[in-house]
CSV table of C-alpha atoms in Angstrom, one decimal:
chain,number,residue,atom,x,y,z
A,1,MET,CA,73.8,71.1,124.0
A,2,CYS,CA,76.1,68.7,122.3
A,3,LEU,CA,76.0,68.4,118.5
A,4,GLY,CA,78.1,66.6,115.9
A,5,VAL,CA,79.4,69.2,113.5
A,6,PRO,CA,80.5,68.6,109.9
A,7,MET,CA,84.1,69.8,109.6
A,8,GLN,CA,86.7,69.6,106.8
A,9,VAL,CA,89.9,67.7,107.5
A,10,LEU,CA,93.0,70.0,107.1
A,11,GLU,CA,95.7,67.7,108.4
A,12,ILE,CA,96.1,64.1,109.6
A,13,ARG,CA,98.6,63.2,112.3
A,14,ASP,CA,98.7,59.5,113.2
A,15,ASP,CA,95.2,58.8,114.7
A,16,MET,CA,94.2,62.5,115.0
A,17,VAL,CA,92.9,65.1,112.5
A,18,VAL,CA,92.9,68.8,112.5
A,19,ALA,CA,89.5,69.8,111.1
A,20,GLU,CA,88.0,73.3,110.4
A,21,ILE,CA,84.7,75.0,109.8
A,22,ASP,CA,84.1,78.7,109.6
A,23,GLY,CA,87.7,79.5,110.7
A,24,VAL,CA,87.5,77.4,113.8
A,25,GLN,CA,90.0,74.5,114.0
A,26,ARG,CA,89.6,71.5,116.3
A,27,GLU,CA,91.6,68.3,116.8
A,28,ALA,CA,89.6,65.1,116.7
A,29,SER,CA,90.5,61.5,117.3
A,30,LEU,CA,90.0,59.0,114.5
A,31,MET,CA,89.7,56.2,117.1
A,32,MET,CA,86.0,55.7,116.5
A,33,LEU,CA,86.0,56.0,112.8
A,34,GLY,CA,86.4,52.8,110.7
A,35,ASP,CA,86.5,54.5,107.3
A,36,PRO,CA,89.8,55.9,105.9
A,37,VAL,CA,90.0,59.7,105.9
A,38,ALA,CA,91.9,62.0,103.6
A,39,VAL,CA,92.7,65.7,103.7
A,40,GLY,CA,89.7,67.6,102.3
A,41,ASP,CA,87.2,65.0,103.5
A,42,TYR,CA,84.3,66.1,105.8
A,43,VAL,CA,83.8,64.3,109.1
A,44,ILE,CA,81.2,64.7,111.8
A,45,VAL,CA,83.1,65.8,115.0
A,46,HIS,CA,81.5,65.2,118.3
A,47,ALA,CA,83.1,65.4,121.8
A,48,GLY,CA,86.6,65.4,120.3
A,49,PHE,CA,86.0,62.4,118.0
A,50,ALA,CA,85.5,62.1,114.3
A,51,ILE,CA,82.4,59.8,114.4
A,52,SER,CA,81.7,59.5,110.7
A,53,ARG,CA,82.8,60.6,107.2
A,54,ILE,CA,80.2,62.7,105.4
A,55,ASP,CA,79.6,63.5,101.7
A,56,PRO,CA,80.6,67.1,100.9
A,57,ALA,CA,77.2,68.1,99.6
A,58,GLU,CA,75.5,66.7,102.7
A,59,ALA,CA,78.0,68.5,104.9
A,60,GLU,CA,77.4,71.9,103.2
A,61,GLU,CA,73.6,71.4,103.4
A,62,THR,CA,73.8,70.5,107.1
A,63,LEU,CA,76.1,73.5,107.8
A,64,ARG,CA,73.7,75.8,105.9
A,65,ILE,CA,70.8,74.7,108.1
A,66,MET,CA,72.9,75.0,111.3
A,67,ARG,CA,74.0,78.5,110.4
A,68,GLU,CA,70.3,79.5,110.1
A,69,ILE,CA,69.5,78.1,113.5
A,70,PHE,CA,72.5,78.7,115.6
A,71,THR,CA,74.7,81.8,116.3
A,72,PRO,CA,78.5,81.5,115.7
A,73,GLU,CA,79.0,81.3,119.5
A,74,ASP,CA,76.7,78.2,119.6
A,75,MET,CA,78.8,76.5,117.0
A,76,ALA,CA,82.2,77.2,118.5
């Protein structure tokens, strides 16, 4: 199953970000994202791409629901 996961941006390197959720860090390309992104923002990461920027409250609510449904292994 493929899901887009809200992740917080830790670092920006050219057209890539390092994003993290629950201690798991992933690199994601900004190539598909038209909006500017800053460290601390939340983005939806899917298949190695940041596909949208998301409001922090919405990100936290989405993550709360995902944590209820999925195991940590499902979200890694």
